[in-house]
Amino acid sequence: MKIGILSRNANLYSTKRLVEAIEAKGHEAKVIDHLKCDIVIEQDKPTIFYKGEQLSDLDAVIPRIGASVTFYGTAVVRQFEMMNIFSAVESQALVRSRDKLRSLQILAKAGVGLPKTVFTNYSKEVDKLIDSVGGAPLIVKLLEGTQGYGVVLAPTKKAAQSMIEAFHSMKARVIVQEFIKESKGADIRVFVVNGKVAGAMKRQGKEGEFRSNLHQGGSGSLIKLSKKEREAALTAAQAMGLPIAGVDMLQSERGPLILEVNSSPGLEGIEKSTGKDIAGNIIKYVTTAVEAQRNNPSKRRKIKSNA
Ligand code: ADP
């Protein structure tokens, strides 16, 4: 098989590991920078040109789309889908996962535990808003933030008030969230592949930091999940329609609380913390899915028009 990895940088750990895993299984890998793809829209003949050449001989693509290029990246994935090339993650699921508010709504509906969260455009009722998530300390999150940037802890009601007002006056969209203090600066990242847990790690923020993101200096270690944590991760990934997902959760007194579900989760932290071949697991899922569709074309994913 020939498998394309949609990645802007062939030297990234995750990209290199996927290439290695593809080749280790005797397949061919091609790293494609999605921003250098031209999408040709023509009646009944969707095509993609990459650096001037038509891309037509791929069996599957694995999207590794950064949050800053979601619009163009997902358009490229959609075009591959139109060309009947299997995508490890559907374009619609990618788009959905990039909207934090919409994701929380979907997760709430799926019945998984979540920190209590409020979103509002109405800044005059800030006081009530703060009370509705249990008062200070609380968390304010920019809807557009990633990797822990844009997540702030307001220690007092006064601080929370001025923070929310400042964000609103800047027209920045924020959510206000209950602070889960018992998680003590740690969270759990569960890597899900095809409805199973491929690996899990606990991430601990550096001294004095409530954010556990590895980008913020946090460190990962192997963790054995409880049954509830495992179930929450699998339910969350499934509700988001993501066969490959990085599910982040906090451990709280009332059980696991899902923070978010990442659709292009990094491989470095999880492979190094768990010692597992997650890249190999992803490639196994992709090749098996492509073969299953070939043997039974009616199983081909339908392209839905609603998101
Ligand atoms: P990002 O998408 O930017 O990583 P997250 O919502 O995952 O944003 O938050 C970053 C980190 O901040 C989390 O990994 C967690 O350690 C901490 N955190 C986020 N929300 C809460 C919360 N409600 N209570 C306690 N800690 C939190």
PDB file of C-alpha atoms in Angstrom, residues 27-297:
ATOM      1  CA  HIS A  27       4.368  -0.475   2.667  1.00  0.00           C
ATOM      2  CA  GLU A  28       5.355   2.793   1.044  1.00  0.00           C
ATOM      3  CA  ALA A  29       5.124   6.133   2.872  1.00  0.00           C
ATOM      4  CA  LYS A  30       4.819   9.615   1.410  1.00  0.00           C
ATOM      5  CA  VAL A  31       4.921  12.724   3.578  1.00  0.00           C
ATOM      6  CA  ILE A  32       2.656  15.379   2.089  1.00  0.00           C
ATOM      7  CA  ASP A  33       2.626  18.971   3.272  1.00  0.00           C
ATOM      8  CA  HIS A  34      -1.094  19.705   3.125  1.00  0.00           C
ATOM      9  CA  LEU A  35      -0.469  23.425   2.720  1.00  0.00           C
ATOM     10  CA  LYS A  36       1.349  22.690  -0.545  1.00  0.00           C
ATOM     11  CA  CYS A  37      -1.596  20.771  -1.994  1.00  0.00           C
ATOM     12  CA  ASP A  38      -3.790  22.366  -4.646  1.00  0.00           C
ATOM     13  CA  ILE A  39      -7.405  21.271  -4.584  1.00  0.00           C
ATOM     14  CA  VAL A  40      -8.935  20.995  -8.036  1.00  0.00           C
ATOM     15  CA  ILE A  41     -12.717  21.098  -8.051  1.00  0.00           C
ATOM     16  CA  GLU A  42     -14.279  19.936 -11.266  1.00  0.00           C
ATOM     17  CA  GLN A  43     -17.466  18.036 -12.027  1.00  0.00           C
ATOM     18  CA  ASP A  44     -17.068  14.322 -11.110  1.00  0.00           C
ATOM     19  CA  LYS A  45     -13.276  14.593 -11.126  1.00  0.00           C
ATOM     20  CA  PRO A  46     -11.893  15.729  -7.792  1.00  0.00           C
ATOM     21  CA  THR A  47      -8.085  15.879  -7.869  1.00  0.00           C
ATOM     22  CA  ILE A  48      -5.173  17.093  -5.786  1.00  0.00           C
ATOM     23  CA  PHE A  49      -1.915  18.443  -7.132  1.00  0.00           C
ATOM     24  CA  TYR A  50       1.092  18.338  -4.863  1.00  0.00           C
ATOM     25  CA  LYS A  51       4.034  20.500  -5.855  1.00  0.00           C
ATOM     26  CA  GLY A  52       2.652  20.494  -9.410  1.00  0.00           C
ATOM     27  CA  GLU A  53       2.082  16.736  -9.697  1.00  0.00           C
ATOM     28  CA  GLN A  54      -1.238  14.952  -9.529  1.00  0.00           C
ATOM     29  CA  LEU A  55      -1.640  12.733  -6.443  1.00  0.00           C
ATOM     30  CA  SER A  56      -3.569   9.699  -7.513  1.00  0.00           C
ATOM     31  CA  ASP A  57      -1.865   6.533  -6.341  1.00  0.00           C
ATOM     32  CA  LEU A  58      -2.481   6.709  -2.580  1.00  0.00           C
ATOM     33  CA  ASP A  59      -4.431   4.016  -0.725  1.00  0.00           C
ATOM     34  CA  ALA A  60      -4.879   6.016   2.471  1.00  0.00           C
ATOM     35  CA  VAL A  61      -3.939   9.232   4.205  1.00  0.00           C
ATOM     36  CA  ILE A  62      -3.216   9.917   7.863  1.00  0.00           C
ATOM     37  CA  PRO A  63      -3.992  13.547   8.719  1.00  0.00           C
ATOM     38  CA  ARG A  64      -1.655  15.278  11.168  1.00  0.00           C
ATOM     39  CA  ILE A  65      -3.228  18.709  10.933  1.00  0.00           C
ATOM     40  CA  GLY A  66      -2.060  21.478  13.258  1.00  0.00           C
ATOM     41  CA  ALA A  67      -4.719  23.644  14.923  1.00  0.00           C
ATOM     42  CA  SER A  68      -3.502  26.777  13.124  1.00  0.00           C
ATOM     43  CA  VAL A  69      -4.193  25.312   9.678  1.00  0.00           C
ATOM     44  CA  THR A  70      -7.454  23.493  10.382  1.00  0.00           C
ATOM     45  CA  PHE A  71      -9.386  25.233   7.585  1.00  0.00           C
ATOM     46  CA  TYR A  72      -7.063  24.365   4.715  1.00  0.00           C
ATOM     47  CA  GLY A  73      -5.901  21.058   6.171  1.00  0.00           C
ATOM     48  CA  THR A  74      -9.420  19.720   6.557  1.00  0.00           C
ATOM     49  CA  ALA A  75     -10.334  20.907   3.046  1.00  0.00           C
ATOM     50  CA  VAL A  76      -7.448  18.768   1.725  1.00  0.00           C
ATOM     51  CA  VAL A  77      -8.634  15.764   3.773  1.00  0.00           C
ATOM     52  CA  ARG A  78     -12.171  16.279   2.423  1.00  0.00           C
ATOM     53  CA  GLN A  79     -10.807  16.269  -1.112  1.00  0.00           C
ATOM     54  CA  PHE A  80      -9.019  12.939  -0.499  1.00  0.00           C
ATOM     55  CA  GLU A  81     -12.336  11.572   0.776  1.00  0.00           C
ATOM     56  CA  MET A  82     -14.043  12.790  -2.409  1.00  0.00           C
ATOM     57  CA  MET A  83     -11.374  10.874  -4.340  1.00  0.00           C
ATOM     58  CA  ASN A  84     -12.368   7.749  -2.349  1.00  0.00           C
ATOM     59  CA  ILE A  85      -9.001   7.625  -0.615  1.00  0.00           C
ATOM     60  CA  PHE A  86      -9.362   6.354   2.948  1.00  0.00           C
ATOM     61  CA  SER A  87      -8.585   8.918   5.625  1.00  0.00           C
ATOM     62  CA  ALA A  88      -7.565   7.598   9.053  1.00  0.00           C
ATOM     63  CA  VAL A  89      -9.642  10.410  10.550  1.00  0.00           C
ATOM     64  CA  GLU A  90     -12.654  11.861   8.744  1.00  0.00           C
ATOM     65  CA  SER A  91     -12.546  15.536   7.811  1.00  0.00           C
ATOM     66  CA  GLN A  92     -15.819  16.205   9.629  1.00  0.00           C
ATOM     67  CA  ALA A  93     -14.556  14.678  12.853  1.00  0.00           C
ATOM     68  CA  LEU A  94     -11.405  16.795  12.562  1.00  0.00           C
ATOM     69  CA  VAL A  95     -13.393  20.009  12.136  1.00  0.00           C
ATOM     70  CA  ARG A  96     -15.688  19.083  15.017  1.00  0.00           C
ATOM     71  CA  SER A  97     -12.799  18.345  17.376  1.00  0.00           C
ATOM     72  CA  ARG A  98     -11.269  21.775  16.766  1.00  0.00           C
ATOM     73  CA  ASP A  99     -14.273  23.573  18.219  1.00  0.00           C
ATOM     74  CA  LYS A 100     -13.837  23.326  22.002  1.00  0.00           C
ATOM     75  CA  LEU A 101     -17.345  24.435  22.842  1.00  0.00           C
ATOM     76  CA  ARG A 102     -19.016  22.120  20.363  1.00  0.00           C
ATOM     77  CA  SER A 103     -16.826  19.254  21.554  1.00  0.00           C
ATOM     78  CA  LEU A 104     -17.908  19.825  25.166  1.00  0.00           C
ATOM     79  CA  GLN A 105     -21.557  19.837  24.064  1.00  0.00           C
ATOM     80  CA  ILE A 106     -21.074  16.509  22.240  1.00  0.00           C
ATOM     81  CA  LEU A 107     -19.226  14.989  25.207  1.00  0.00           C
ATOM     82  CA  ALA A 108     -21.898  16.154  27.660  1.00  0.00           C
ATOM     83  CA  LYS A 109     -24.561  14.534  25.506  1.00  0.00           C
ATOM     84  CA  ALA A 110     -22.525  11.301  25.435  1.00  0.00           C
ATOM     85  CA  GLY A 111     -22.746  11.209  29.224  1.00  0.00           C
ATOM     86  CA  VAL A 112     -19.055  11.407  30.140  1.00  0.00           C
ATOM     87  CA  GLY A 113     -17.962  13.381  33.209  1.00  0.00           C
ATOM     88  CA  LEU A 114     -16.869  16.981  32.529  1.00  0.00           C
ATOM     89  CA  PRO A 115     -15.778  19.916  34.661  1.00  0.00           C
ATOM     90  CA  LYS A 116     -18.766  22.257  34.954  1.00  0.00           C
ATOM     91  CA  THR A 117     -18.360  24.793  32.158  1.00  0.00           C
ATOM     92  CA  VAL A 118     -20.125  28.007  31.163  1.00  0.00           C
ATOM     93  CA  PHE A 119     -19.937  29.928  27.905  1.00  0.00           C
ATOM     94  CA  THR A 120     -21.476  33.329  27.560  1.00  0.00           C
ATOM     95  CA  ASN A 121     -21.368  36.441  25.463  1.00  0.00           C
ATOM     96  CA  TYR A 122     -23.252  38.402  28.076  1.00  0.00           C
ATOM     97  CA  SER A 123     -20.558  39.994  30.201  1.00  0.00           C
ATOM     98  CA  LYS A 124     -22.893  41.983  32.486  1.00  0.00           C
ATOM     99  CA  GLU A 125     -23.782  38.900  34.517  1.00  0.00           C
ATOM    100  CA  VAL A 126     -20.196  37.950  35.327  1.00  0.00           C
ATOM    101  CA  ASP A 127     -20.970  37.576  39.019  1.00  0.00           C
ATOM    102  CA  LYS A 128     -23.663  34.943  38.466  1.00  0.00           C
ATOM    103  CA  LEU A 129     -21.521  33.241  35.887  1.00  0.00           C
ATOM    104  CA  ILE A 130     -18.723  32.820  38.435  1.00  0.00           C
ATOM    105  CA  ASP A 131     -21.145  31.479  41.039  1.00  0.00           C
ATOM    106  CA  SER A 132     -22.576  28.964  38.579  1.00  0.00           C
ATOM    107  CA  VAL A 133     -19.221  27.140  38.341  1.00  0.00           C
ATOM    108  CA  GLY A 134     -18.810  27.128  42.113  1.00  0.00           C
ATOM    109  CA  GLY A 135     -16.961  30.445  42.567  1.00  0.00           C
ATOM    110  CA  ALA A 136     -13.210  31.076  42.657  1.00  0.00           C
ATOM    111  CA  PRO A 137     -10.664  29.692  42.141  1.00  0.00           C
ATOM    112  CA  LEU A 138     -11.780  28.973  38.588  1.00  0.00           C
ATOM    113  CA  ILE A 139     -10.367  28.412  35.142  1.00  0.00           C
ATOM    114  CA  VAL A 140     -10.832  30.737  32.180  1.00  0.00           C
ATOM    115  CA  LYS A 141     -10.002  29.262  28.769  1.00  0.00           C
ATOM    116  CA  LEU A 142      -9.680  30.914  25.419  1.00  0.00           C
ATOM    117  CA  LEU A 143     -11.739  28.893  22.962  1.00  0.00           C
ATOM    118  CA  GLU A 144      -8.972  29.158  20.399  1.00  0.00           C
ATOM    119  CA  GLY A 145      -6.067  28.121  22.696  1.00  0.00           C
ATOM    120  CA  THR A 146      -3.927  24.971  22.408  1.00  0.00           C
ATOM    121  CA  GLN A 147      -1.030  23.344  24.275  1.00  0.00           C
ATOM    122  CA  GLY A 148      -1.991  25.080  27.502  1.00  0.00           C
ATOM    123  CA  TYR A 149      -1.597  28.624  26.130  1.00  0.00           C
ATOM    124  CA  GLY A 150      -4.765  30.542  26.866  1.00  0.00           C
ATOM    125  CA  VAL A 151      -5.702  28.555  29.997  1.00  0.00           C
ATOM    126  CA  VAL A 152      -5.612  30.744  33.106  1.00  0.00           C
ATOM    127  CA  LEU A 153      -6.363  30.142  36.756  1.00  0.00           C
ATOM    128  CA  ALA A 154      -8.216  32.953  38.524  1.00  0.00           C
ATOM    129  CA  PRO A 155      -7.448  32.590  42.244  1.00  0.00           C
ATOM    130  CA  THR A 156     -10.140  34.972  43.539  1.00  0.00           C
ATOM    131  CA  LYS A 157     -13.573  36.153  42.479  1.00  0.00           C
ATOM    132  CA  LYS A 158     -12.181  39.655  41.845  1.00  0.00           C
ATOM    133  CA  ALA A 159      -9.413  38.287  39.615  1.00  0.00           C
ATOM    134  CA  ALA A 160     -11.939  36.102  37.770  1.00  0.00           C
ATOM    135  CA  GLN A 161     -14.216  39.081  37.229  1.00  0.00           C
ATOM    136  CA  SER A 162     -11.548  41.327  35.734  1.00  0.00           C
ATOM    137  CA  MET A 163     -10.159  38.471  33.628  1.00  0.00           C
ATOM    138  CA  ILE A 164     -13.548  37.622  32.103  1.00  0.00           C
ATOM    139  CA  GLU A 165     -14.329  41.303  31.519  1.00  0.00           C
ATOM    140  CA  ALA A 166     -10.921  41.875  29.907  1.00  0.00           C
ATOM    141  CA  PHE A 167     -11.366  38.901  27.549  1.00  0.00           C
ATOM    142  CA  HIS A 168     -14.889  40.006  26.657  1.00  0.00           C
ATOM    143  CA  SER A 169     -13.750  43.566  25.950  1.00  0.00           C
ATOM    144  CA  MET A 170     -11.114  42.162  23.592  1.00  0.00           C
ATOM    145  CA  LYS A 171     -13.896  40.170  21.883  1.00  0.00           C
ATOM    146  CA  ALA A 172     -12.016  36.969  22.761  1.00  0.00           C
ATOM    147  CA  ARG A 173     -14.347  34.012  23.229  1.00  0.00           C
ATOM    148  CA  VAL A 174     -13.795  32.206  26.507  1.00  0.00           C
ATOM    149  CA  ILE A 175     -15.275  29.442  28.577  1.00  0.00           C
ATOM    150  CA  VAL A 176     -15.363  29.601  32.356  1.00  0.00           C
ATOM    151  CA  GLN A 177     -14.750  26.316  34.089  1.00  0.00           C
ATOM    152  CA  GLU A 178     -14.820  24.867  37.564  1.00  0.00           C
ATOM    153  CA  PHE A 179     -11.246  24.386  38.863  1.00  0.00           C
ATOM    154  CA  ILE A 180     -10.562  20.743  39.752  1.00  0.00           C
ATOM    155  CA  LYS A 181      -8.037  21.293  42.522  1.00  0.00           C
ATOM    156  CA  GLU A 182      -7.698  17.635  43.519  1.00  0.00           C
ATOM    157  CA  SER A 183      -6.079  16.869  40.145  1.00  0.00           C
ATOM    158  CA  LYS A 184      -3.016  18.673  41.591  1.00  0.00           C
ATOM    159  CA  GLY A 185      -1.507  19.874  38.324  1.00  0.00           C
ATOM    160  CA  ALA A 186      -1.761  16.448  36.696  1.00  0.00           C
ATOM    161  CA  ASP A 187      -3.912  15.016  33.950  1.00  0.00           C
ATOM    162  CA  ILE A 188      -4.186  11.757  32.039  1.00  0.00           C
ATOM    163  CA  ARG A 189      -3.676  11.386  28.293  1.00  0.00           C
ATOM    164  CA  VAL A 190      -5.284   8.267  26.866  1.00  0.00           C
ATOM    165  CA  PHE A 191      -4.301   7.376  23.316  1.00  0.00           C
ATOM    166  CA  VAL A 192      -7.169   5.592  21.601  1.00  0.00           C
ATOM    167  CA  VAL A 193      -6.775   3.678  18.332  1.00  0.00           C
ATOM    168  CA  ASN A 194      -9.787   2.044  16.734  1.00  0.00           C
ATOM    169  CA  GLY A 195     -11.924   1.783  19.856  1.00  0.00           C
ATOM    170  CA  LYS A 196      -9.142   0.460  22.091  1.00  0.00           C
ATOM    171  CA  VAL A 197      -6.707   2.035  24.516  1.00  0.00           C
ATOM    172  CA  ALA A 198      -3.296   1.976  22.806  1.00  0.00           C
ATOM    173  CA  GLY A 199      -1.489   3.590  25.738  1.00  0.00           C
ATOM    174  CA  ALA A 200      -1.991   5.950  28.650  1.00  0.00           C
ATOM    175  CA  MET A 201       0.226   8.339  30.551  1.00  0.00           C
ATOM    176  CA  LYS A 202      -0.098  10.644  33.497  1.00  0.00           C
ATOM    177  CA  ARG A 203       1.270  14.112  32.890  1.00  0.00           C
ATOM    178  CA  GLN A 204       2.430  16.142  35.862  1.00  0.00           C
ATOM    179  CA  GLY A 205       2.941  19.885  35.538  1.00  0.00           C
ATOM    180  CA  LYS A 206       6.223  21.308  36.719  1.00  0.00           C
ATOM    181  CA  GLU A 207       6.480  22.636  40.297  1.00  0.00           C
ATOM    182  CA  GLY A 208       3.908  25.366  40.941  1.00  0.00           C
ATOM    183  CA  GLU A 209       2.148  24.905  37.573  1.00  0.00           C
ATOM    184  CA  PHE A 210      -1.496  23.785  37.362  1.00  0.00           C
ATOM    185  CA  ARG A 211      -1.174  22.995  33.636  1.00  0.00           C
ATOM    186  CA  SER A 212       0.287  19.583  32.908  1.00  0.00           C
ATOM    187  CA  ASN A 213       0.920  20.085  29.159  1.00  0.00           C
ATOM    188  CA  LEU A 214       4.304  18.733  28.055  1.00  0.00           C
ATOM    189  CA  HIS A 215       4.683  22.034  26.139  1.00  0.00           C
ATOM    190  CA  GLN A 216       4.470  23.817  29.496  1.00  0.00           C
ATOM    191  CA  GLY A 217       7.271  21.754  31.016  1.00  0.00           C
ATOM    192  CA  GLY A 218       5.123  18.864  32.279  1.00  0.00           C
ATOM    193  CA  SER A 219       6.468  15.300  32.335  1.00  0.00           C
ATOM    194  CA  GLY A 220       4.770  12.040  31.390  1.00  0.00           C
ATOM    195  CA  SER A 221       4.808   8.654  33.115  1.00  0.00           C
ATOM    196  CA  LEU A 222       3.105   5.318  32.574  1.00  0.00           C
ATOM    197  CA  ILE A 223      -0.262   4.891  34.309  1.00  0.00           C
ATOM    198  CA  LYS A 224      -2.654   1.988  34.654  1.00  0.00           C
ATOM    199  CA  LEU A 225      -6.175   3.224  33.980  1.00  0.00           C
ATOM    200  CA  SER A 226      -9.143   2.433  36.178  1.00  0.00           C
ATOM    201  CA  LYS A 227     -12.153   0.849  34.492  1.00  0.00           C
ATOM    202  CA  LYS A 228     -14.021   4.174  34.667  1.00  0.00           C
ATOM    203  CA  GLU A 229     -11.125   6.065  33.086  1.00  0.00           C
ATOM    204  CA  ARG A 230     -10.825   3.525  30.281  1.00  0.00           C
ATOM    205  CA  GLU A 231     -14.577   3.646  29.605  1.00  0.00           C
ATOM    206  CA  ALA A 232     -14.670   7.449  29.684  1.00  0.00           C
ATOM    207  CA  ALA A 233     -11.810   7.661  27.147  1.00  0.00           C
ATOM    208  CA  LEU A 234     -13.412   5.187  24.753  1.00  0.00           C
ATOM    209  CA  THR A 235     -16.852   6.815  25.022  1.00  0.00           C
ATOM    210  CA  ALA A 236     -15.335  10.262  24.410  1.00  0.00           C
ATOM    211  CA  ALA A 237     -13.360   9.163  21.326  1.00  0.00           C
ATOM    212  CA  GLN A 238     -16.403   7.396  19.931  1.00  0.00           C
ATOM    213  CA  ALA A 239     -18.746  10.342  20.556  1.00  0.00           C
ATOM    214  CA  MET A 240     -16.322  12.591  18.676  1.00  0.00           C
ATOM    215  CA  GLY A 241     -16.132  10.105  15.790  1.00  0.00           C
ATOM    216  CA  LEU A 242     -12.347   9.838  16.136  1.00  0.00           C
ATOM    217  CA  PRO A 243     -10.728   6.418  15.511  1.00  0.00           C
ATOM    218  CA  ILE A 244      -7.382   7.959  16.501  1.00  0.00           C
ATOM    219  CA  ALA A 245      -7.657  10.260  19.494  1.00  0.00           C
ATOM    220  CA  GLY A 246      -5.764  11.683  22.429  1.00  0.00           C
ATOM    221  CA  VAL A 247      -8.293  11.950  25.242  1.00  0.00           C
ATOM    222  CA  ASP A 248      -7.285  14.258  28.111  1.00  0.00           C
ATOM    223  CA  MET A 249      -8.941  13.872  31.485  1.00  0.00           C
ATOM    224  CA  LEU A 250      -8.601  15.015  35.073  1.00  0.00           C
ATOM    225  CA  GLN A 251      -8.861  12.693  38.064  1.00  0.00           C
ATOM    226  CA  SER A 252     -11.440  14.144  40.438  1.00  0.00           C
ATOM    227  CA  GLU A 253     -13.390  13.157  43.533  1.00  0.00           C
ATOM    228  CA  ARG A 254     -16.367  12.384  41.295  1.00  0.00           C
ATOM    229  CA  GLY A 255     -14.391  10.259  38.832  1.00  0.00           C
ATOM    230  CA  PRO A 256     -12.702  11.063  35.527  1.00  0.00           C
ATOM    231  CA  LEU A 257     -13.585  14.423  33.937  1.00  0.00           C
ATOM    232  CA  ILE A 258     -12.842  14.846  30.254  1.00  0.00           C
ATOM    233  CA  LEU A 259     -11.022  18.034  29.261  1.00  0.00           C
ATOM    234  CA  GLU A 260     -10.703  17.536  25.539  1.00  0.00           C
ATOM    235  CA  VAL A 261     -10.232  15.058  22.736  1.00  0.00           C
ATOM    236  CA  ASN A 262      -7.332  15.728  20.360  1.00  0.00           C
ATOM    237  CA  SER A 263      -7.617  14.603  16.754  1.00  0.00           C
ATOM    238  CA  SER A 264      -3.883  14.794  15.884  1.00  0.00           C
ATOM    239  CA  PRO A 265      -2.320  13.664  19.165  1.00  0.00           C
ATOM    240  CA  GLY A 266       1.489  13.641  19.345  1.00  0.00           C
ATOM    241  CA  LEU A 267       3.322  10.321  19.543  1.00  0.00           C
ATOM    242  CA  GLU A 268       6.533  11.291  21.293  1.00  0.00           C
ATOM    243  CA  GLY A 269       5.308  11.712  24.877  1.00  0.00           C
ATOM    244  CA  ILE A 270       3.040   8.667  24.823  1.00  0.00           C
ATOM    245  CA  GLU A 271       5.529   6.298  23.108  1.00  0.00           C
ATOM    246  CA  LYS A 272       8.362   7.352  25.410  1.00  0.00           C
ATOM    247  CA  SER A 273       6.238   7.129  28.563  1.00  0.00           C
ATOM    248  CA  THR A 274       4.668   3.781  27.735  1.00  0.00           C
ATOM    249  CA  GLY A 275       7.376   2.115  25.614  1.00  0.00           C
ATOM    250  CA  LYS A 276       4.601   1.067  23.215  1.00  0.00           C
ATOM    251  CA  ASP A 277       4.654   1.056  19.422  1.00  0.00           C
ATOM    252  CA  ILE A 278       1.656   3.364  18.976  1.00  0.00           C
ATOM    253  CA  ALA A 279       2.698   4.287  15.412  1.00  0.00           C
ATOM    254  CA  GLY A 280       2.630   0.582  14.480  1.00  0.00           C
ATOM    255  CA  ASN A 281      -0.806   0.290  16.058  1.00  0.00           C
ATOM    256  CA  ILE A 282      -2.102   3.213  13.939  1.00  0.00           C
ATOM    257  CA  ILE A 283      -0.715   1.711  10.711  1.00  0.00           C
ATOM    258  CA  LYS A 284      -2.262  -1.658  11.537  1.00  0.00           C
ATOM    259  CA  TYR A 285      -5.642   0.048  11.953  1.00  0.00           C
ATOM    260  CA  VAL A 286      -5.265   1.950   8.651  1.00  0.00           C
ATOM    261  CA  THR A 287      -4.171  -1.036   6.534  1.00  0.00           C
ATOM    262  CA  THR A 288      -6.860  -3.281   8.009  1.00  0.00           C
ATOM    263  CA  ALA A 289      -9.544  -0.654   7.340  1.00  0.00           C
ATOM    264  CA  VAL A 290      -8.385  -0.156   3.725  1.00  0.00           C
ATOM    265  CA  GLU A 291      -8.425  -3.925   3.127  1.00  0.00           C
ATOM    266  CA  ALA A 292     -11.872  -4.284   4.699  1.00  0.00           C
ATOM    267  CA  GLN A 293     -13.252  -1.569   2.412  1.00  0.00           C
ATOM    268  CA  ARG A 294     -11.658  -3.190  -0.624  1.00  0.00           C
ATOM    269  CA  ASN A 295     -13.223  -6.533   0.200  1.00  0.00           C
ATOM    270  CA  ASN A 296     -16.558  -4.944   0.906  1.00  0.00           C
ATOM    271  CA  PRO A 297     -17.028  -1.646  -0.963  1.00  0.00           C
TER     272      PRO A 297
END
